[in-house]
Structures are given as C-alpha cells and as structure tokens.
mmCIF file of C-alpha atoms in Angstrom:
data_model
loop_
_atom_site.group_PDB
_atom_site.id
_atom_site.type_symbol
_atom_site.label_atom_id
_atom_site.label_comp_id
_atom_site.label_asym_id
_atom_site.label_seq_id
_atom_site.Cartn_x
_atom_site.Cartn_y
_atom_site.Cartn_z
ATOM 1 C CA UNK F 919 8.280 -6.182 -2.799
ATOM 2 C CA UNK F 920 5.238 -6.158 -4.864
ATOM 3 C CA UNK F 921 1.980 -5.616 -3.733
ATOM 4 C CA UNK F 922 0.898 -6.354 -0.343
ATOM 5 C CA UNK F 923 3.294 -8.217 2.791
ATOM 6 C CA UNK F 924 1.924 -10.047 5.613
ATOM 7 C CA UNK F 925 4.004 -11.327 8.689
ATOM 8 C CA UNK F 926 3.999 -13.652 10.354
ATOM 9 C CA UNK F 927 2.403 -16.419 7.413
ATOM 10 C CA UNK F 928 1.196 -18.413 10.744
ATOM 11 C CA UNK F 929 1.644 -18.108 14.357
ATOM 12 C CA UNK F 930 0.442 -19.791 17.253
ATOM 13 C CA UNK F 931 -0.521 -17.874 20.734
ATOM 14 C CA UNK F 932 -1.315 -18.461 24.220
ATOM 15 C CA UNK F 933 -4.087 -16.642 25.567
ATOM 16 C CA UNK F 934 -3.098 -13.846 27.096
ATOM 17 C CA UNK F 935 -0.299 -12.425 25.062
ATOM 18 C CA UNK F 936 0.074 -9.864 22.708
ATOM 19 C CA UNK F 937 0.301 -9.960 19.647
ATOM 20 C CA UNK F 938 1.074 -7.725 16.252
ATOM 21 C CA UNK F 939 0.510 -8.305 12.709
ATOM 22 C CA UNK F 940 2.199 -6.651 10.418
ATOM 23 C CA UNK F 941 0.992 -5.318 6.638
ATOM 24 C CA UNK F 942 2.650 -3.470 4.326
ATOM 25 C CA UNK F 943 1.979 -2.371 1.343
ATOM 26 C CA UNK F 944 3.963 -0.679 -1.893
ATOM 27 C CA UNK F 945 1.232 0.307 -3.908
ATOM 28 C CA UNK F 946 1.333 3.900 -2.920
ATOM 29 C CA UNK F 947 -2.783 3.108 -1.819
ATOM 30 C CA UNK F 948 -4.750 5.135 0.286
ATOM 31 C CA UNK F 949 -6.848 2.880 2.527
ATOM 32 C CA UNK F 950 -5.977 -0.214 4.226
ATOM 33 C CA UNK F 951 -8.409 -2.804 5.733
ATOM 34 C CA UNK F 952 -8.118 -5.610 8.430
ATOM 35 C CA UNK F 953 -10.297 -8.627 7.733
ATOM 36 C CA UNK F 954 -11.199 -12.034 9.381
ATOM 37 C CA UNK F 955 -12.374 -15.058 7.947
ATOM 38 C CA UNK F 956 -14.148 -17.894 9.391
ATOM 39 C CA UNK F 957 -14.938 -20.634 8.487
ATOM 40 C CA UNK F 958 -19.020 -20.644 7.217
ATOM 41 C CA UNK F 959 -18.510 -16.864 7.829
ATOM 42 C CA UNK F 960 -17.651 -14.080 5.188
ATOM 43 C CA UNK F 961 -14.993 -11.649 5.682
ATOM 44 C CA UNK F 962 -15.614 -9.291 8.641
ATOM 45 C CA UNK F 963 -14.043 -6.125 8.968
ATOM 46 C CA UNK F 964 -12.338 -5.216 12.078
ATOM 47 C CA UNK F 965 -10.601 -1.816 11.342
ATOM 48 C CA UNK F 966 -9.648 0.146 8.137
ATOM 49 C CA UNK F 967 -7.686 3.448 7.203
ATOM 50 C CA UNK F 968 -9.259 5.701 4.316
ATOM 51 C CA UNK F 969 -5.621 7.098 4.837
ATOM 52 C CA UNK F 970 -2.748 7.872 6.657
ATOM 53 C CA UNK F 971 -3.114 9.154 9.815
ATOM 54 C CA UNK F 972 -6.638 8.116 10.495
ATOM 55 C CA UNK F 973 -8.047 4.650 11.380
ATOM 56 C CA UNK F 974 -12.168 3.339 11.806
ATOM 57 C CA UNK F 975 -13.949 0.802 13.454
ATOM 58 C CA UNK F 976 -15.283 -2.095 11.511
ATOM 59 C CA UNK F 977 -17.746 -4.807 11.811
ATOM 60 C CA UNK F 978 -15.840 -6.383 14.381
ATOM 61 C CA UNK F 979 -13.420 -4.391 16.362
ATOM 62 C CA UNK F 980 -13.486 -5.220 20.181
ATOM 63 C CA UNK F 981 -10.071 -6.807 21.308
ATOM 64 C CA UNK F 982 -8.011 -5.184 18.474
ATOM 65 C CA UNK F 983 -6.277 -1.850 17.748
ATOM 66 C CA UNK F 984 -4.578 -0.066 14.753
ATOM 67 C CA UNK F 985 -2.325 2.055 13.665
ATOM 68 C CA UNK F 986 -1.373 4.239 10.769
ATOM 69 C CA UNK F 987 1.033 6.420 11.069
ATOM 70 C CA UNK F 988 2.537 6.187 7.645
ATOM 71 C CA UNK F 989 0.769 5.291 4.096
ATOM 72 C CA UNK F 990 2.420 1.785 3.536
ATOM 73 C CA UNK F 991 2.095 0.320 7.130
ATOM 74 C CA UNK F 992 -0.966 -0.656 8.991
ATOM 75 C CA UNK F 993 -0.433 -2.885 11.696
ATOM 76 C CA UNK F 994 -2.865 -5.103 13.623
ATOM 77 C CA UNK F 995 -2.556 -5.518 17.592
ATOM 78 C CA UNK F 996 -4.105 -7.887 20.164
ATOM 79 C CA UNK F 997 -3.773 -6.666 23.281
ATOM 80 C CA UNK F 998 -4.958 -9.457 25.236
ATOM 81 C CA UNK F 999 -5.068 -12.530 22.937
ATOM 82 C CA UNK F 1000 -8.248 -14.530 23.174
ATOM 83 C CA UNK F 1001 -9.511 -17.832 21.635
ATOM 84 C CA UNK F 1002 -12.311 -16.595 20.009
ATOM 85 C CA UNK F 1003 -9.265 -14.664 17.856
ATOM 86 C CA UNK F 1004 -8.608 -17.848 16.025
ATOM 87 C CA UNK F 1005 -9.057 -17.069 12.923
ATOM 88 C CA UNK F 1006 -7.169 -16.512 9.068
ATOM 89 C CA UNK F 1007 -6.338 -12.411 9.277
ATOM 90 C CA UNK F 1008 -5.973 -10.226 6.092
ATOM 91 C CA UNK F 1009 -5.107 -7.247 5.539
ATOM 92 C CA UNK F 1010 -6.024 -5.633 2.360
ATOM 93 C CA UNK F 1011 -5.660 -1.830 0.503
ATOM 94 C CA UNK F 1012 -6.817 -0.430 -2.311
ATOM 95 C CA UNK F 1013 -6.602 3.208 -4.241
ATOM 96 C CA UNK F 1014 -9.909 5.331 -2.704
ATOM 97 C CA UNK F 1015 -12.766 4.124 -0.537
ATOM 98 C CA UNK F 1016 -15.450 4.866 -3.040
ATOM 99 C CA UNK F 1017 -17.593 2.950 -5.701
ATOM 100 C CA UNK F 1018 -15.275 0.749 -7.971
ATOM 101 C CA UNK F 1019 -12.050 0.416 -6.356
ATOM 102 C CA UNK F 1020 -11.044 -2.381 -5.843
ATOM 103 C CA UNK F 1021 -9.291 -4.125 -3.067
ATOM 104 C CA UNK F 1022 -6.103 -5.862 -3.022
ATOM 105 C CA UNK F 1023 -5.686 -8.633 -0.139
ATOM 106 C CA UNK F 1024 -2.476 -9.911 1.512
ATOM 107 C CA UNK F 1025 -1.459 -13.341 1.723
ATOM 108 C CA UNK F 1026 -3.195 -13.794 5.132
ATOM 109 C CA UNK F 1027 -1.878 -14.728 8.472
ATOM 110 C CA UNK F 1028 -3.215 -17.671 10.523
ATOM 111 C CA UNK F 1029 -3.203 -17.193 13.940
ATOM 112 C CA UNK F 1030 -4.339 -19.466 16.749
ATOM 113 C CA UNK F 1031 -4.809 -18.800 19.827
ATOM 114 C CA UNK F 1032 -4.503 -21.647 22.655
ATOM 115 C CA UNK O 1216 -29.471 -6.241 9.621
ATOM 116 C CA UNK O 1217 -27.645 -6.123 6.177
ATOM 117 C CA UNK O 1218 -27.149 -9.971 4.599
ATOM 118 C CA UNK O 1219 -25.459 -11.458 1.504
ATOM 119 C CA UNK O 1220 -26.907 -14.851 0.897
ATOM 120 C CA UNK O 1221 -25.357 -17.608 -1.522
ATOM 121 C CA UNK O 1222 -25.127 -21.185 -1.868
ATOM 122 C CA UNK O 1223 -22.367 -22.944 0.325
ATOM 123 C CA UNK O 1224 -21.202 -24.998 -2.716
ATOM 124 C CA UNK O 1225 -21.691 -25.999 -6.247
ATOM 125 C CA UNK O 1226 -20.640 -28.750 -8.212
ATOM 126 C CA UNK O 1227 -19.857 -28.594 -12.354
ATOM 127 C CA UNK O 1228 -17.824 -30.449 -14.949
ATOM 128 C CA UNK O 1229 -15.144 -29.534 -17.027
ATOM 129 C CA UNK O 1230 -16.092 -27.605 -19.902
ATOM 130 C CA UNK O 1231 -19.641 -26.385 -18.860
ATOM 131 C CA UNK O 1232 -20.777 -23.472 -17.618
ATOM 132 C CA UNK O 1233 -22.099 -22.844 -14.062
ATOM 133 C CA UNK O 1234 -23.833 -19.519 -12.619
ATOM 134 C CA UNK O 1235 -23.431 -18.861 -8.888
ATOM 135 C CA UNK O 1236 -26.877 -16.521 -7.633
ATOM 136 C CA UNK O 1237 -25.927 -13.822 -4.729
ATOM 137 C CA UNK O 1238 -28.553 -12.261 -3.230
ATOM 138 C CA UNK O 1239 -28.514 -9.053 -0.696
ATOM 139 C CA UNK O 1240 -30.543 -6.992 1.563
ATOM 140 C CA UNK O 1241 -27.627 -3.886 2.676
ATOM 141 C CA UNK O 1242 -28.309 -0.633 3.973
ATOM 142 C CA UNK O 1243 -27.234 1.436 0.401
ATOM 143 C CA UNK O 1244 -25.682 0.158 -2.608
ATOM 144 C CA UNK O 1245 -22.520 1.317 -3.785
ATOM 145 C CA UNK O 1246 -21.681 -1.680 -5.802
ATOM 146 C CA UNK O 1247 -21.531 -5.547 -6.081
ATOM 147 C CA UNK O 1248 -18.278 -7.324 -6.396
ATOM 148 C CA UNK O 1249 -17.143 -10.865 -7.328
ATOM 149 C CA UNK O 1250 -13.582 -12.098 -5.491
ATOM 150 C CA UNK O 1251 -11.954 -15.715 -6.179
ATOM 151 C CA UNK O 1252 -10.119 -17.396 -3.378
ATOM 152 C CA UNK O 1253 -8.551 -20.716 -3.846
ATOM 153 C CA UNK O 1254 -8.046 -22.697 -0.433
ATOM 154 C CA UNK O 1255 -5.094 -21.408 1.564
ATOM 155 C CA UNK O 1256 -4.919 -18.495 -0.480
ATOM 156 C CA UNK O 1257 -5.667 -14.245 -0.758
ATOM 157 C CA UNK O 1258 -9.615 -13.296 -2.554
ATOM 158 C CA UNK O 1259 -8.572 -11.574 -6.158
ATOM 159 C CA UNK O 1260 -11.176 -9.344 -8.047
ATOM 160 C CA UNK O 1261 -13.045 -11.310 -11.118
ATOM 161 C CA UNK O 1262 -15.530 -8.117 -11.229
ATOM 162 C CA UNK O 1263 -17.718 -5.040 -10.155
ATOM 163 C CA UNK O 1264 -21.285 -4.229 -11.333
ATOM 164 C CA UNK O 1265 -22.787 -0.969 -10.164
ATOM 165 C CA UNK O 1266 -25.204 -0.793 -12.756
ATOM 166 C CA UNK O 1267 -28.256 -3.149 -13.922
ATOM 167 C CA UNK O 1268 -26.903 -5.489 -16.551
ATOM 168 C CA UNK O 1269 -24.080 -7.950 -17.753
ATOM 169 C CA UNK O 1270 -20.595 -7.310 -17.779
ATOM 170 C CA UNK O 1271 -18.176 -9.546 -19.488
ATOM 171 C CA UNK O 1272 -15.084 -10.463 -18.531
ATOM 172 C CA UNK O 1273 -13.711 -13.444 -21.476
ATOM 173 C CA UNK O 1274 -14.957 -16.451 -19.992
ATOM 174 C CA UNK O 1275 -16.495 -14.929 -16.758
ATOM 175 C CA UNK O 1276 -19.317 -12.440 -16.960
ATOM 176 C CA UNK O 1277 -21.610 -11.273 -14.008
ATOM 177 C CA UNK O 1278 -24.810 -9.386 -13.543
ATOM 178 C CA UNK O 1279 -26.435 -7.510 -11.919
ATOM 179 C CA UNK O 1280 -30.441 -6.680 -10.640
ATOM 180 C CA UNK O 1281 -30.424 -3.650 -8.227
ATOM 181 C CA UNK O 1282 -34.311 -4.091 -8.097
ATOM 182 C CA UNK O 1283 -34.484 -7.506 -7.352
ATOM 183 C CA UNK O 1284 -30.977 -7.180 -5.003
ATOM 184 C CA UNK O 1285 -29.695 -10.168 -7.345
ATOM 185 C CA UNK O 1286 -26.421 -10.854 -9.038
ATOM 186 C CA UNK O 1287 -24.637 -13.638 -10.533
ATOM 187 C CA UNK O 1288 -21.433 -14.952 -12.005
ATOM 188 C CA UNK O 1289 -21.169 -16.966 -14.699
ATOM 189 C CA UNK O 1290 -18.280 -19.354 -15.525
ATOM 190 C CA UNK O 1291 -18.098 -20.335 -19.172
ATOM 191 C CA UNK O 1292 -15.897 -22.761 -20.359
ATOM 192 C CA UNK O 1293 -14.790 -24.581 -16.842
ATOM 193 C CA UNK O 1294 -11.505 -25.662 -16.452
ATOM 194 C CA UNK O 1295 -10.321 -27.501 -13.300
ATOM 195 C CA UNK O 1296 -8.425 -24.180 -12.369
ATOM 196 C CA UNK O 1297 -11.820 -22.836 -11.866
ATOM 197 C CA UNK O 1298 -12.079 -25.552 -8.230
ATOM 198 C CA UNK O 1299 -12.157 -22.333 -5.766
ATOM 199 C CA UNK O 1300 -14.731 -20.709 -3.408
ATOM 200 C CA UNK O 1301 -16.429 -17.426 -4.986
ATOM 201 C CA UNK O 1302 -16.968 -14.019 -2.440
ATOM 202 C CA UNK O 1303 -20.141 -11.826 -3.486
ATOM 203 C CA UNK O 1304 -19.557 -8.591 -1.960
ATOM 204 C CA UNK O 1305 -21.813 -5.145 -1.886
ATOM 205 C CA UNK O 1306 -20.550 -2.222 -0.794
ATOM 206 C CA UNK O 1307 -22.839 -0.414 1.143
ATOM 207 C CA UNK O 1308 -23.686 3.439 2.118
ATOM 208 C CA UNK O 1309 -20.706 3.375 4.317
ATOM 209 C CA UNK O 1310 -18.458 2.250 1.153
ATOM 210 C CA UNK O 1311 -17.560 -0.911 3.241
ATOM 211 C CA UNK O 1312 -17.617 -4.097 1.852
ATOM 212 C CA UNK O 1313 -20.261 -6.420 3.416
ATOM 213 C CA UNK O 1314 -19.413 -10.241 2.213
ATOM 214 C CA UNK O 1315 -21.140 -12.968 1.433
ATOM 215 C CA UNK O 1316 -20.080 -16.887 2.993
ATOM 216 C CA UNK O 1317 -18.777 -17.765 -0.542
ATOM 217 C CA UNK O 1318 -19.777 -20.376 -2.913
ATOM 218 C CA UNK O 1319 -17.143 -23.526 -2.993
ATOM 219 C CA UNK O 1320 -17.148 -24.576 -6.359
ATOM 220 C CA UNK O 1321 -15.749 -28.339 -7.461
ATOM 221 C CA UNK O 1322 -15.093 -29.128 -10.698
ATOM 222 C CA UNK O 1323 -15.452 -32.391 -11.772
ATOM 223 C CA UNK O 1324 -13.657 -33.774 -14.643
#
C-alpha cells in the first residue's frame, strides 16, 4: 500500500451499535487526525495523535474514542452509534504537527447511521 | 470563536482565471493552507502561505494578508479538471487546522 487506507469505503449502522474505522498509514508519519465532513460544514476534528502512543481531543470528540498504539494505525470507535454520526469520516497524517506540514487524507469512509 | 469564511460557490469558464477570497478570524496563526477536493473524493494540498505575499504554484498561485486575515487562490488558465470544491484552512496556536466550508467551483465550457 501507498499512502493512507481507509476501511470500510461505506457502511451503514443501526443506532446503537458499535462501530470501528480503521486507518492506516505507510508513510512512516508522526501524527494522525480523524475528521468529519458535513455537508455546508468544514472539516471538524474529532481526535488526532502528534504520535504514537498518545492521542487528543479535537473540535468534536464526544461519542468517539481512539487509539494509537503503534505509528501506522489509528483507529476510530463509536461506542454507541448515533444519527447525528452520519457523516463522510477521514482520517488523515502527516510528518510533524507544526507550521508547514502538510496533511495527507484517506479516501474517506461514509457511514450512516439509521 | 475562531471562523474561516468563503463563498459557497463560484462559477468560471474554461480558460479564464478565477480567484477564490478566504477570510479568517483564529486564535494564532501558524499558517494558511489551500486543499482541492473533487466530489466523492480525499482534500489534496495546492499550497501553504505563512508569510505576507504570493506564492506560485504553475497555474495556481495564492496569497496571503496576515494583517487584513485575507488570502486567496488564484486559478489561471481553467480547465474543466479544475470543477472541484476548494478548503481554506489556518492553522492556529494549537497547530490544528481550523477549515473553512469550501468554495464549489463549476467550470463552464
């Protein structure tokens, strides 16, 4: 693989189940992100990595959780799914947290929830 | 509250040139970048400005006002490849990216 992996490409979810994305990346990177995007909304962050081992809250965080226990893998949970979790989810990495690095996004997954 | 503002969508023809405006009030400035995301698919990077001024990238160049908490990207040139929505981002004292809404951009032949 190249780059960054996403899985599943779509999925859809009754309320109430859990659920876990999966991202993966090759690129040897540092930090990892979680976004969402809605529509008429930008991206919103809901957790991110600055590197193994340690995880933040974003923007957005209540009903998710994250894990890093290894550099290439940071995977996305929903405990409880919710319809208000609807939404196109990517993950993203890139080399350091600072000033000009850049990030490099997944192919997204699009979960609903029903 | 920390906001990106830009228009919801633009329209253009083939083989003119179109600037897309971003403005921002964050908490710290770290940076301003440009992302293109066609429908259905991942942003990519087009740029980053950190400092006042233009930067240009062949037929994309953007700029940057850190007074004024302006930038823009202009699109030289368009082709129909260009049809996508375009992400302003600043990355704020936190060095986290706060996004804009995104500017759809048709191109008409």
């Amino acid at each position: 693989i190249a780059g960054i992996t996403q899985a599943p490409t779509s999925q859809i979810l009754a309320a109430g189940r859990r659920m876990t994305l999966r991202c993966t990346q090759d690129m040897r990177h540092n930090a990892m992100y979680w976004y969402r995007q809605d529509l008429g909304l930008g991206l919103r962050l809901i957790h991110y990595s600055n590197t193994a081992g340690t995880t933040g809250k974003g923007e957005v965080p209540d009903g998710y959780s994250v894990s890093r226990a290894n550099t290439d893998d940071f995977p996305l949970t929903l405990a409880s799914a919710v319809p208000s979790q609807t939404s196109v989810y990517f993950c993203a990495s890139s080399d350091g947290v600072r000033e000009a690095n850049e990030q490099f996004f997944g192919p997204g997954t699009r979960l609903t929830v029903l | 509250g920390q906001n990106i503002d830009q228009p919801t969508e633009m329209t253009a023809t083939e083989g003119a040139i179109v600037q897309i405006n971003c403005t921002y009030q964050t908490s710290g400035f770290n940076g301003l970048f440009w992302y293109q995301q066609h429908a259905g698919e991942a942003p990519t990077f087009l740029s980053y400005n950190v400092l006042d001024g233009l930067e240009e990238k062949g037929r994309f160049s953007s700029f940057l006002s850190r007074s004024k908490g302006y930038s823009y990207l202009l699109l030289k040139e368009l082709q129909m490849k260009d049809s996508a929505s375009y992400l302003c981002a600043v990355m704020d004292s936190n060095y986290q990216l706060i996004w804009g809404a995104g500017t759809k951009l048709i191109i008409k032949p």
